Coordinates of C-alpha atoms and ligand atoms in Angstrom, one line a residue:
X1 CA -57.8 -68.6 3.1
X2 CA -59.9 -69.8 0.1
X3 CA -63.5 -68.5 0.2
X4 CA -65.9 -71.3 1.3
X5 CA -69.0 -72.1 -0.7
X6 CA -72.3 -71.7 1.1
X7 CA -73.0 -75.5 1.4
X8 CA -69.6 -76.1 3.1
X9 CA -70.7 -74.2 6.2
X10 CA -74.5 -74.5 6.1
X11 CA -76.9 -76.3 8.4
X12 CA -79.6 -78.2 6.5
X13 CA -83.1 -79.2 7.6
X14 CA -84.9 -82.3 6.1
X15 CA -88.5 -81.6 5.5
X16 CA -91.3 -84.0 4.5
X17 CA -94.0 -81.8 3.0
X18 CA -96.6 -84.4 3.8
X19 CA -95.7 -84.2 7.4
X20 CA -95.5 -80.5 7.8
X21 CA -98.8 -78.7 7.6
X22 CA -102.2 -79.5 6.0
X23 CA -103.8 -76.3 4.6
X24 CA -106.5 -78.1 2.6
X25 CA -108.1 -80.2 5.3
X26 CA -107.5 -83.6 3.5
X27 CA -105.1 -84.9 6.1
X28 CA -101.9 -84.4 4.0
X29 CA -99.4 -81.7 4.5
X30 CA -99.0 -79.5 1.4
X31 CA -96.9 -76.6 0.1
X32 CA -99.4 -73.9 1.1
X33 CA -99.3 -75.3 4.6
X34 CA -95.5 -75.5 4.7
X35 CA -95.3 -71.8 3.8
X36 CA -97.0 -71.0 7.1
X37 CA -94.3 -73.0 8.9
X38 CA -91.3 -71.5 7.3
X39 CA -90.8 -69.1 10.1
X40 CA -90.4 -72.0 12.5
X41 CA -87.8 -73.5 10.2
X42 CA -86.0 -70.2 9.9
X43 CA -86.1 -69.7 13.7
X44 CA -84.0 -72.9 14.1
X45 CA -81.1 -71.0 12.5
X46 CA -80.7 -73.4 9.5
X47 CA -79.7 -72.3 6.0
X48 CA -81.2 -74.7 3.6
X49 CA -84.2 -77.0 3.4
X50 CA -84.1 -80.4 1.7
X51 CA -87.6 -81.2 0.5
X52 CA -88.2 -84.9 0.1
X53 CA -89.9 -86.2 -3.0
X54 CA -92.9 -84.1 -3.9
X55 CA -93.6 -85.5 -7.3
X56 CA -96.7 -87.4 -8.6
X57 CA -96.3 -90.9 -7.2
X58 CA -98.4 -93.9 -6.0
X59 CA -96.4 -93.3 -2.8
X60 CA -95.4 -97.0 -2.4
X61 CA -92.0 -95.7 -1.3
X62 CA -93.2 -92.4 0.0
X63 CA -92.5 -90.6 -3.2
X64 CA -89.2 -92.2 -4.1
X65 CA -91.3 -94.0 -6.7
X66 CA -91.7 -91.1 -9.1
X67 CA -94.5 -91.2 -11.7
X68 CA -93.8 -87.8 -13.2
X69 CA -90.5 -86.0 -12.6
X70 CA -91.7 -82.6 -13.6
X71 CA -94.9 -82.3 -11.6
X72 CA -96.1 -82.0 -8.0
X73 CA -98.2 -84.7 -6.3
X74 CA -101.8 -83.3 -6.1
X75 CA -101.9 -84.1 -2.4
X76 CA -99.1 -81.5 -1.9
X77 CA -100.4 -78.8 -4.3
X78 CA -99.4 -77.6 -7.7
X79 CA -96.3 -76.3 -9.4
X80 CA -97.5 -72.8 -8.6
X81 CA -97.7 -73.8 -4.9
X82 CA -94.2 -75.2 -5.1
X83 CA -92.9 -72.0 -6.6
X84 CA -94.7 -69.9 -3.9
X85 CA -93.0 -72.1 -1.3
X86 CA -89.6 -71.6 -3.0
X87 CA -90.1 -67.9 -3.2
X88 CA -91.2 -67.7 0.4
X89 CA -88.2 -69.7 1.5
X90 CA -85.8 -67.5 -0.5
X91 CA -87.5 -64.4 0.9
X92 CA -86.5 -65.6 4.4
X93 CA -82.9 -66.3 3.3
X94 CA -83.5 -70.1 3.2
X95 CA -82.2 -72.1 0.3
X96 CA -84.1 -75.2 -1.0
X97 CA -82.8 -78.4 -2.5
X98 CA -85.1 -81.3 -3.7
X99 CA -84.7 -85.0 -4.2
X100 CA -83.5 -86.2 -7.5
X101 CA -84.3 -89.8 -8.0
X102 CA -82.2 -91.0 -10.9
X103 CA -81.8 -94.7 -10.3
X104 CA -85.4 -95.7 -10.7
X105 CA -88.9 -94.5 -11.3
X106 CA -92.4 -95.8 -10.3
X107 CA -93.9 -98.7 -12.1
X108 CA -96.7 -96.3 -12.8
X109 CA -94.5 -93.9 -14.7
X110 CA -95.7 -93.7 -18.4
X111 CA -92.2 -94.8 -19.5
X112 CA -92.5 -98.1 -17.7
X113 CA -96.2 -98.6 -18.7
X114 CA -95.1 -98.1 -22.4
X115 CA -92.1 -100.3 -21.9
X116 CA -94.0 -103.3 -20.5
X117 CA -96.9 -103.2 -22.9
X118 CA -94.9 -102.8 -26.1
X119 CA -91.6 -104.5 -26.8
X120 CA -91.0 -102.1 -29.7
X121 CA -91.6 -99.0 -27.7
X122 CA -88.6 -96.7 -27.5
X123 CA -89.2 -96.8 -23.8
X124 CA -88.5 -100.5 -23.6
X125 CA -84.8 -99.8 -23.4
X126 CA -85.3 -97.3 -20.6
X127 CA -85.3 -100.2 -18.2
X128 CA -83.1 -103.3 -17.6
X129 CA -84.7 -106.5 -18.8
X130 CA -83.7 -110.2 -18.8
X131 CA -85.3 -113.5 -19.8
X132 CA -83.9 -115.1 -16.6
X133 CA -83.3 -113.8 -13.1
X134 CA -79.7 -115.2 -13.2
X135 CA -77.8 -112.0 -14.2
X136 CA -75.8 -109.8 -11.8
X137 CA -76.0 -112.4 -9.0
X138 CA -73.3 -110.7 -7.0
X139 CA -75.5 -107.8 -6.2
X140 CA -76.8 -107.5 -2.7
X141 CA -80.5 -106.9 -1.9
X142 CA -81.1 -103.6 -0.1
X143 CA -84.7 -104.0 1.1
X144 CA -84.0 -107.6 2.2
X145 CA -87.0 -107.8 4.7
X146 CA -89.4 -107.6 1.7
X147 CA -87.7 -108.2 -1.6
X148 CA -86.4 -111.7 -2.3
X149 CA -84.6 -110.7 -5.5
X150 CA -83.4 -107.7 -7.5
X151 CA -85.4 -109.2 -10.5
X152 CA -89.2 -109.3 -10.8
X153 CA -91.1 -111.0 -13.5
X154 CA -93.5 -108.8 -15.3
X155 CA -96.4 -110.8 -16.9
X156 CA -97.3 -108.1 -19.4
X157 CA -93.7 -107.6 -20.5
X158 CA -92.9 -111.3 -20.5
X159 CA -89.5 -110.6 -19.0
X160 CA -87.8 -109.9 -15.7
X161 CA -87.0 -106.3 -14.8
X162 CA -84.2 -105.1 -12.6
X163 CA -84.8 -103.1 -9.4
X164 CA -82.4 -102.3 -6.5
X165 CA -85.3 -101.2 -4.2
X166 CA -89.0 -102.2 -4.2
X167 CA -90.4 -104.1 -7.1
X168 CA -92.6 -101.1 -7.7
X169 CA -89.5 -99.1 -8.6
X170 CA -88.0 -100.4 -11.8
X171 CA -84.4 -99.2 -12.3
X172 CA -83.6 -97.0 -15.3
X173 CA -81.2 -98.2 -17.9
X174 CA -78.2 -95.8 -18.0
X175 CA -76.7 -97.7 -20.9
X176 CA -79.3 -95.9 -22.9
X177 CA -78.2 -92.3 -23.7
X178 CA -81.9 -91.3 -24.0
X179 CA -82.2 -91.8 -20.3
X180 CA -79.3 -89.4 -19.8
X181 CA -81.0 -86.8 -21.8
X182 CA -84.3 -87.2 -19.9
X183 CA -82.4 -86.7 -16.6
X184 CA -80.5 -83.6 -17.9
X185 CA -83.9 -82.1 -18.9
X186 CA -85.4 -82.9 -15.5
X187 CA -82.4 -81.3 -13.8
X188 CA -82.7 -78.2 -15.9
X189 CA -86.5 -78.0 -15.3
X190 CA -86.1 -77.7 -11.5
X191 CA -82.9 -75.5 -11.6
X192 CA -84.6 -73.2 -14.0
X193 CA -87.4 -72.8 -11.5
X194 CA -84.8 -71.6 -9.0
X195 CA -84.1 -74.4 -6.6
X196 CA -80.6 -74.4 -5.1
X197 CA -79.6 -77.9 -5.9
X198 CA -80.4 -81.6 -5.4
X199 CA -80.0 -84.4 -2.9
X200 CA -79.3 -87.1 -5.5
X201 CA -80.9 -90.4 -4.3
X202 CA -79.2 -93.8 -4.5
X203 CA -76.4 -92.8 -6.9
X204 CA -74.1 -95.9 -6.6
X205 CA -76.5 -98.2 -8.5
X206 CA -77.0 -96.5 -11.9
X207 CA -75.2 -99.1 -14.0
X208 CA -75.0 -102.9 -13.9
X209 CA -72.0 -105.0 -15.0
X210 CA -71.7 -108.8 -14.8
X211 CA -69.0 -110.0 -12.4
X212 CA -69.3 -106.9 -10.2
X213 CA -71.5 -106.0 -7.3
X214 CA -73.1 -103.4 -9.5
X215 CA -72.2 -100.5 -7.2
X216 CA -69.8 -97.6 -7.6
X217 CA -69.0 -98.6 -11.2
X218 CA -66.7 -96.3 -13.4
X219 CA -69.6 -95.8 -15.8
X220 CA -71.7 -94.5 -13.0
X221 CA -69.0 -91.9 -12.1
X222 CA -68.7 -90.9 -15.8
X223 CA -72.4 -90.2 -16.0
X224 CA -72.4 -88.3 -12.7
X225 CA -69.6 -86.1 -13.8
X226 CA -71.7 -85.1 -16.8
X227 CA -74.4 -84.0 -14.4
X228 CA -71.9 -81.9 -12.5
X229 CA -70.6 -80.4 -15.7
X230 CA -74.1 -79.4 -16.6
X231 CA -74.5 -77.7 -13.3
X232 CA -71.1 -76.0 -13.3
X233 CA -71.7 -74.6 -16.8
X234 CA -75.4 -73.6 -16.6
X235 CA -76.2 -73.2 -12.9
X236 CA -73.2 -72.0 -10.8
X237 CA -73.6 -71.8 -7.0
X238 CA -76.1 -74.7 -6.9
X239 CA -75.2 -77.8 -4.9
X240 CA -75.2 -81.5 -5.8
X241 CA -75.4 -83.9 -2.8
X242 CA -74.8 -87.6 -3.1
X243 CA -76.7 -90.1 -1.1
X244 CA -74.3 -93.0 -1.3
X245 CA -74.3 -95.4 1.6
X246 CA -70.7 -96.6 1.3
X247 CA -67.4 -96.8 3.1
X248 CA -65.3 -93.6 3.2
X249 CA -62.8 -94.9 0.6
X250 CA -65.6 -95.8 -1.8
X251 CA -67.2 -92.4 -1.2
X252 CA -64.1 -90.5 -2.3
X253 CA -64.6 -91.1 -6.0
X254 CA -68.0 -89.4 -5.7
X255 CA -66.2 -86.1 -5.2
X256 CA -64.0 -86.9 -8.3
X257 CA -61.3 -84.3 -8.7
X258 CA -63.7 -81.7 -7.5
X259 CA -65.7 -82.5 -10.6
X260 CA -68.4 -84.8 -9.4
X261 CA -70.5 -84.1 -6.2
X262 CA -70.0 -81.0 -4.1
X263 CA -71.2 -82.9 -1.0
X264 CA -71.5 -86.6 0.0
X265 CA -73.4 -87.9 3.0
X266 CA -70.9 -89.5 5.4
X267 CA -72.9 -92.6 6.3
X268 CA -70.2 -94.5 8.4
X269 CA -69.7 -91.9 11.0
X270 CA -73.4 -91.8 12.0
X271 CA -73.8 -95.2 13.8
X272 CA -70.4 -94.7 15.4
X273 CA -71.6 -91.7 17.3
X274 CA -74.3 -93.8 18.8
X275 CA -71.8 -96.6 19.4
X276 CA -69.3 -94.4 21.2
X277 CA -72.1 -93.0 23.4
X278 CA -73.4 -96.5 24.4
X279 CA -69.9 -97.9 25.0
X280 CA -68.5 -94.9 26.7
X281 CA -65.6 -95.2 24.3
X282 CA -64.5 -92.7 21.7
X283 CA -62.4 -95.1 19.6
X284 CA -65.0 -95.8 16.9
X285 CA -65.3 -92.1 16.1
X286 CA -61.5 -91.6 16.0
X287 CA -61.0 -94.7 13.8
X288 CA -63.6 -93.8 11.3
X289 CA -62.3 -90.2 10.9
X290 CA -58.8 -91.6 10.5
X291 CA -60.2 -93.8 7.7
X292 CA -61.9 -90.8 6.1
X293 CA -59.8 -89.5 3.2
X294 CA -59.1 -85.8 2.5
X295 CA -61.6 -84.4 0.0
X296 CA -61.0 -81.9 -2.8
X297 CA -61.2 -78.1 -2.1
X298 CA -64.7 -76.9 -2.3
X299 CA -66.2 -80.3 -1.3
X300 CA -67.8 -81.2 2.0
X301 CA -69.2 -84.1 4.0
X302 CA -72.8 -84.1 5.1
X303 CA -73.5 -85.5 8.6
X304 CA -76.7 -86.5 10.3
X305 CA -78.0 -88.2 13.4
X306 CA -81.4 -89.4 12.0
X307 CA -83.4 -89.1 8.8
X308 CA -86.6 -90.5 7.3
X309 CA -85.1 -94.0 6.8
X310 CA -84.1 -96.6 9.3
X311 CA -80.9 -95.8 11.2
X312 CA -78.7 -97.8 8.8
X313 CA -76.2 -100.3 10.1
X314 CA -74.9 -101.2 6.7
X315 CA -71.5 -99.4 7.3
X316 CA -70.5 -101.4 10.4
X317 CA -69.2 -105.0 10.9
X318 CA -71.7 -107.8 11.4
X319 CA -70.6 -108.0 15.1
X320 CA -71.1 -104.3 15.6
X321 CA -74.5 -104.5 13.9
X322 CA -75.6 -107.2 16.3
X323 CA -74.4 -105.2 19.2
X324 CA -76.2 -102.1 18.0
X325 CA -79.4 -104.0 17.6
X326 CA -79.1 -105.5 21.1
X327 CA -78.3 -102.1 22.6
X328 CA -80.6 -99.8 20.6
X329 CA -83.3 -102.1 19.3
X330 CA -84.1 -104.8 21.9
X331 CA -87.6 -104.9 20.5
X332 CA -87.6 -106.8 17.3
X333 CA -90.2 -104.5 15.8
X334 CA -87.7 -101.7 16.0
X335 CA -85.4 -103.6 13.5
X336 CA -85.8 -103.2 9.7
X337 CA -83.6 -104.4 6.9
X338 CA -80.1 -103.7 8.3
X339 CA -81.1 -100.9 10.6
X340 CA -83.3 -99.5 13.4
X341 CA -86.5 -97.7 12.7
X342 CA -86.6 -95.3 15.6
X343 CA -86.4 -91.6 16.1
X344 CA -83.5 -89.8 17.9
X345 CA -85.0 -89.2 21.3
X346 CA -86.5 -92.7 21.8
X347 CA -83.1 -94.1 20.8
X348 CA -81.6 -92.2 23.8
X349 CA -84.3 -93.4 26.2
X350 CA -85.7 -89.8 26.3
X351 CA -82.6 -88.7 28.1
X352 CA -82.0 -85.0 27.5
X353 CA -78.3 -85.1 28.6
X354 CA -77.5 -87.7 26.0
X355 CA -79.6 -85.8 23.4
X356 CA -77.6 -82.6 24.1
X357 CA -74.3 -84.5 24.1
X358 CA -75.0 -86.2 20.8
X359 CA -76.2 -83.0 19.2
X360 CA -73.2 -81.1 20.4
X361 CA -70.9 -83.7 19.0
X362 CA -72.7 -83.8 15.7
X363 CA -72.8 -80.0 15.4
X364 CA -69.1 -79.5 16.2
X365 CA -67.5 -82.4 14.2
X366 CA -66.5 -81.5 10.6
X367 CA -69.2 -81.6 7.9
X368 CA -72.5 -80.0 7.0
X369 CA -75.1 -81.1 9.5
X370 CA -78.6 -81.9 8.5
X371 CA -81.4 -82.1 11.0
X372 CA -84.5 -84.2 10.6
X373 CA -87.9 -82.5 11.1
X374 CA -89.4 -83.2 14.5
X375 CA -86.0 -84.0 16.2
X376 CA -85.8 -80.4 17.2
X377 CA -88.6 -81.0 19.7
X378 CA -87.7 -84.6 20.6
X379 CA -90.5 -86.2 18.7
X380 CA -91.2 -89.9 19.3
X381 CA -92.0 -92.7 16.8
X382 CA -94.7 -95.3 16.3
X383 CA -93.5 -98.9 16.1
X384 CA -97.1 -100.1 15.3
X385 CA -96.7 -98.5 11.8
X386 CA -95.0 -100.6 9.1
X387 CA -91.8 -100.0 7.2
X388 CA -90.2 -96.6 8.0
X389 CA -93.5 -94.8 8.5
X390 CA -93.2 -94.8 12.3
X391 CA -90.6 -92.0 12.0
X392 CA -92.6 -90.0 9.4
X393 CA -95.6 -89.0 11.4
X394 CA -97.2 -85.5 11.4
X395 CA -95.2 -82.7 12.9
X396 CA -96.4 -81.8 16.4
X397 CA -97.1 -78.1 16.5
X398 CA -99.5 -77.8 19.4
X399 CA -101.8 -79.6 21.8
X400 CA -104.8 -78.9 19.5
X401 CA -106.6 -81.5 17.3
X402 CA -104.1 -83.5 15.3
X403 CA -101.2 -81.6 16.9
X404 CA -102.3 -78.5 15.0
X405 CA -101.1 -80.3 11.8
X406 CA -104.5 -80.7 10.2
X407 CA -108.3 -80.2 10.6
X408 CA -109.1 -83.5 8.9
X409 CA -110.7 -86.4 10.8
X410 CA -108.0 -88.7 9.4
X411 CA -104.4 -87.7 8.8
X412 CA -102.1 -89.5 6.3
X413 CA -100.5 -91.3 9.3
X414 CA -101.8 -91.0 12.9
X415 CA -100.3 -88.3 15.1
X416 CA -98.1 -89.7 17.9
X417 CA -100.2 -89.7 21.0
X418 CA -98.5 -92.1 23.4
X419 CA -97.9 -91.3 27.1
X420 CA -94.4 -90.0 26.7
X421 CA -94.1 -88.5 23.2
X422 CA -97.8 -87.7 22.6
X423 CA -98.5 -84.4 20.9
X424 CA -100.4 -83.1 24.0
X425 CA -97.0 -83.0 25.7
X426 CA -94.4 -82.8 23.0
X427 CA -95.2 -79.9 20.6
X428 CA -93.7 -76.7 19.4
X429 CA -96.1 -74.3 21.1
X430 CA -95.4 -75.9 24.5
X431 CA -91.6 -75.8 24.0
X432 CA -91.7 -72.1 22.8
X433 CA -92.5 -71.2 26.4
X434 CA -89.8 -73.2 28.0
X435 CA -86.2 -71.9 27.9
X436 CA -84.8 -75.4 28.6
X437 CA -86.8 -77.2 26.0
X438 CA -85.4 -79.3 23.2
X439 CA -86.5 -76.5 20.8
X440 CA -84.7 -73.8 22.8
X441 CA -81.5 -75.9 22.9
X442 CA -81.7 -76.8 19.2
X443 CA -81.8 -73.0 18.4
X444 CA -79.0 -72.3 20.9
X445 CA -76.7 -75.0 19.6
X446 CA -77.2 -74.0 16.0
X447 CA -76.9 -70.3 16.7
X448 CA -73.7 -70.9 18.6
X449 CA -72.2 -73.0 15.8
X450 CA -73.2 -70.3 13.3
X451 CA -71.3 -67.6 15.3
X452 CA -68.0 -69.5 15.4
X453 CA -66.1 -69.9 12.1
X454 CA -64.1 -72.7 13.7
X455 CA -67.2 -74.8 14.4
X456 CA -68.5 -74.2 10.9
X457 CA -65.4 -74.7 8.9
X458 CA -62.4 -75.2 11.2
X459 CA -59.6 -77.8 10.8
X460 CA -60.0 -80.7 13.3
X461 CA -57.1 -81.8 15.5
X462 CA -57.5 -84.3 18.3
X463 CA -56.7 -83.1 21.8
X464 CA -54.8 -85.7 23.9
X465 CA -56.9 -87.4 26.5
X466 CA -55.9 -90.7 28.0
X467 CA -59.5 -91.6 29.0
X468 CA -61.4 -93.4 26.2
X469 CA -64.6 -92.0 27.7
X470 CA -63.5 -88.5 27.0
X471 CA -63.6 -87.3 23.4
X472 CA -61.8 -84.0 22.8
X473 CA -60.8 -82.1 19.7
X474 CA -60.1 -78.6 18.6
X475 CA -61.6 -76.9 15.6
X476 CA -59.5 -74.0 14.3
X477 CA -60.2 -71.5 11.6
X478 CA -57.7 -68.6 11.4
X479 CA -57.6 -67.0 14.8
X480 CA -60.8 -68.7 16.0
X481 CA -60.4 -71.9 17.9
X482 CA -62.9 -73.9 19.9
X483 CA -61.9 -76.9 22.1
X484 CA -64.8 -79.4 22.2
X485 CA -64.8 -82.0 25.1
X486 CA -67.4 -84.7 25.7
X487 CA -67.9 -87.1 28.5
X488 CA -69.4 -90.2 26.9
X489 CA -70.4 -91.8 30.2
X490 CA -72.9 -91.5 33.0
X491 CA -70.2 -90.9 35.6
X492 CA -68.2 -87.8 36.4
X493 CA -64.7 -87.7 34.7
X494 CA -61.5 -85.8 34.9
X495 CA -60.8 -84.6 31.4
X496 CA -57.0 -84.8 31.6
X497 CA -57.0 -81.3 30.1
X498 CA -55.7 -78.3 32.0
X499 CA -56.2 -75.0 30.2
X500 CA -53.4 -72.5 30.1
X501 CA -55.8 -69.5 30.0
X502 CA -59.4 -69.0 31.1
X503 CA -61.9 -70.3 28.5
X504 CA -65.5 -69.5 28.2
X505 CA -67.9 -72.5 27.7
X506 CA -70.1 -71.6 24.7
X507 CA -72.5 -74.4 25.7
X508 CA -73.2 -72.8 29.0
X509 CA -75.8 -70.2 28.5
X510 CA -74.7 -68.7 31.8
X511 CA -71.2 -68.2 30.2
X512 CA -69.3 -70.4 32.6
X513 CA -65.6 -70.2 32.6
X514 CA -63.0 -73.0 32.8
X515 CA -60.2 -71.5 34.8
X516 CA -56.6 -71.5 33.8
X517 CA -54.4 -74.0 35.6
X518 CA -57.2 -76.2 36.8
X519 CA -57.9 -79.6 35.2
X520 CA -61.3 -79.6 33.6
X521 CA -63.9 -81.8 35.4
X522 CA -66.8 -83.2 33.5
X523 CA -70.3 -84.0 34.8
X524 CA -72.0 -87.2 33.5
X525 CA -72.6 -86.8 29.7
X526 CA -71.3 -83.2 29.8
X527 CA -70.4 -81.5 26.6
X528 CA -68.2 -78.4 26.5
X529 CA -67.4 -76.0 23.6
X530 CA -64.6 -73.9 25.0
X531 CA -63.7 -70.7 23.2
X532 CA -59.9 -70.6 23.1
X533 CA -59.7 -67.3 21.2
X534 CA -61.9 -64.4 20.3
X535 CA -64.0 -65.0 17.2
Ligands
LIG1 C1 -83.0 -93.7 -0.3 C2 -84.2 -93.0 0.4 O1 -83.7 -92.3 1.5 C3 -85.2 -94.1 0.8 O2 -86.2 -93.5 1.6 C4 -85.7 -94.8 -0.4 O3 -86.5 -95.8 0.0 C5 -84.5 -95.3 -1.3 N1 -83.4 -94.4 -1.5 C6 -85.0 -95.7 -2.7 O4 -85.3 -94.5 -3.4

């Protein structure tokens, strides 16, 4: 069997430095603070931390508007602090990847400032300009709740500039080779510092061509392959992860022939896990995996339940989107762009059975899972906050002032303190003492996955069950095989599966056995991971 690369079997953890721990008392999390929380992250059993943008930025898009690609935002610390964080993570056996925002920068980046004030500046051509807003009209608007167009007129420049996201984020012009060189140098800068790779933001949109939707263009893939070549030649064993919110068949080219991304986020499967759960019908999961093509050796999908953005419904049909909104976001304030701006547990009405079921599905289906900070303790959200900030509030460590996150009188966003999810009740310290807490279960699920090669890397095969409410599949790696069974409904079900031999349920901490010759019965929302063979 071919040796797997570390990222093919890893569990990732998404960390927002601003939300983690404030060491300086200014209300913002910072790298020095995050160092003191690394033991918590390590205790979850994860392998790699994705650090969201930490660069100097006006923070109009929470750091995805980069004003200096090779610096650290002063609120978060210094380059030395970042290095100390990286070393401290590595010392604990945790890898670190950071965000690489290639598509656009901030309007405050010196490149854009030079470009708009001086037509003859070499930086003018770092951006995409036009005298009219009539070019590339087949291109969709992504932030459609706030941006009326992908073009914005700049008074100083006297022209329109192109942007796929906020107007404060001008797109870079990849038709200019100088932009390529800048990106190559930025990539080298961080990899030289010792990071383990990048989560590359918004990669489908690098080029624009008239008569197309300006997504997934061949020129974009050509450039991305150059990035991969650089990494292969100069920085082996690092990982390049694509954030491309696309259908599976459009994602396949991002792996190339094993010469583009190592890992791609699998966006379409995510909403279908929620859909299957609400409908009590596994069909959407089976269909999307059937539509998912095989990927080159050495490549992997990345899966997630939630992240820092809205739960995107771009990769479902318009009818499914409407249904998902009705089911999961009856409150219009919970809707944003084409998605739902809620955290995991509130989406599940605070129901631990469904939280466990969904996590057990997510941690046993193929792919490299990534957890979003706070979901390990079932944190809530704050719909009173605008945009996606309601799911980016400070981490809740304890019942102390500001949830133990900061001593400041005012934190960058208010700590959640509602009646259900308030930090007085939902926090790490409290859950550390409870063996049945979300935290304890998160650790147990991840540890169990980590112990079974089949769950980490096994081949998937569907197990036959007539009942649409019962999802069942096998993961097999060599002699190790785990049969995973999920009851997607609130009623008891017969699984339709009768084991030939006794099997231990890995999800039962008491080590329950499913007996040979007896059809497996499922309690409402029950999940089983049945060990079919010794590991
Ligand atoms: C995707 C990021 O996840 C999101 O937070 C950001 O707003 C856009 N890319 C633009 O960078």
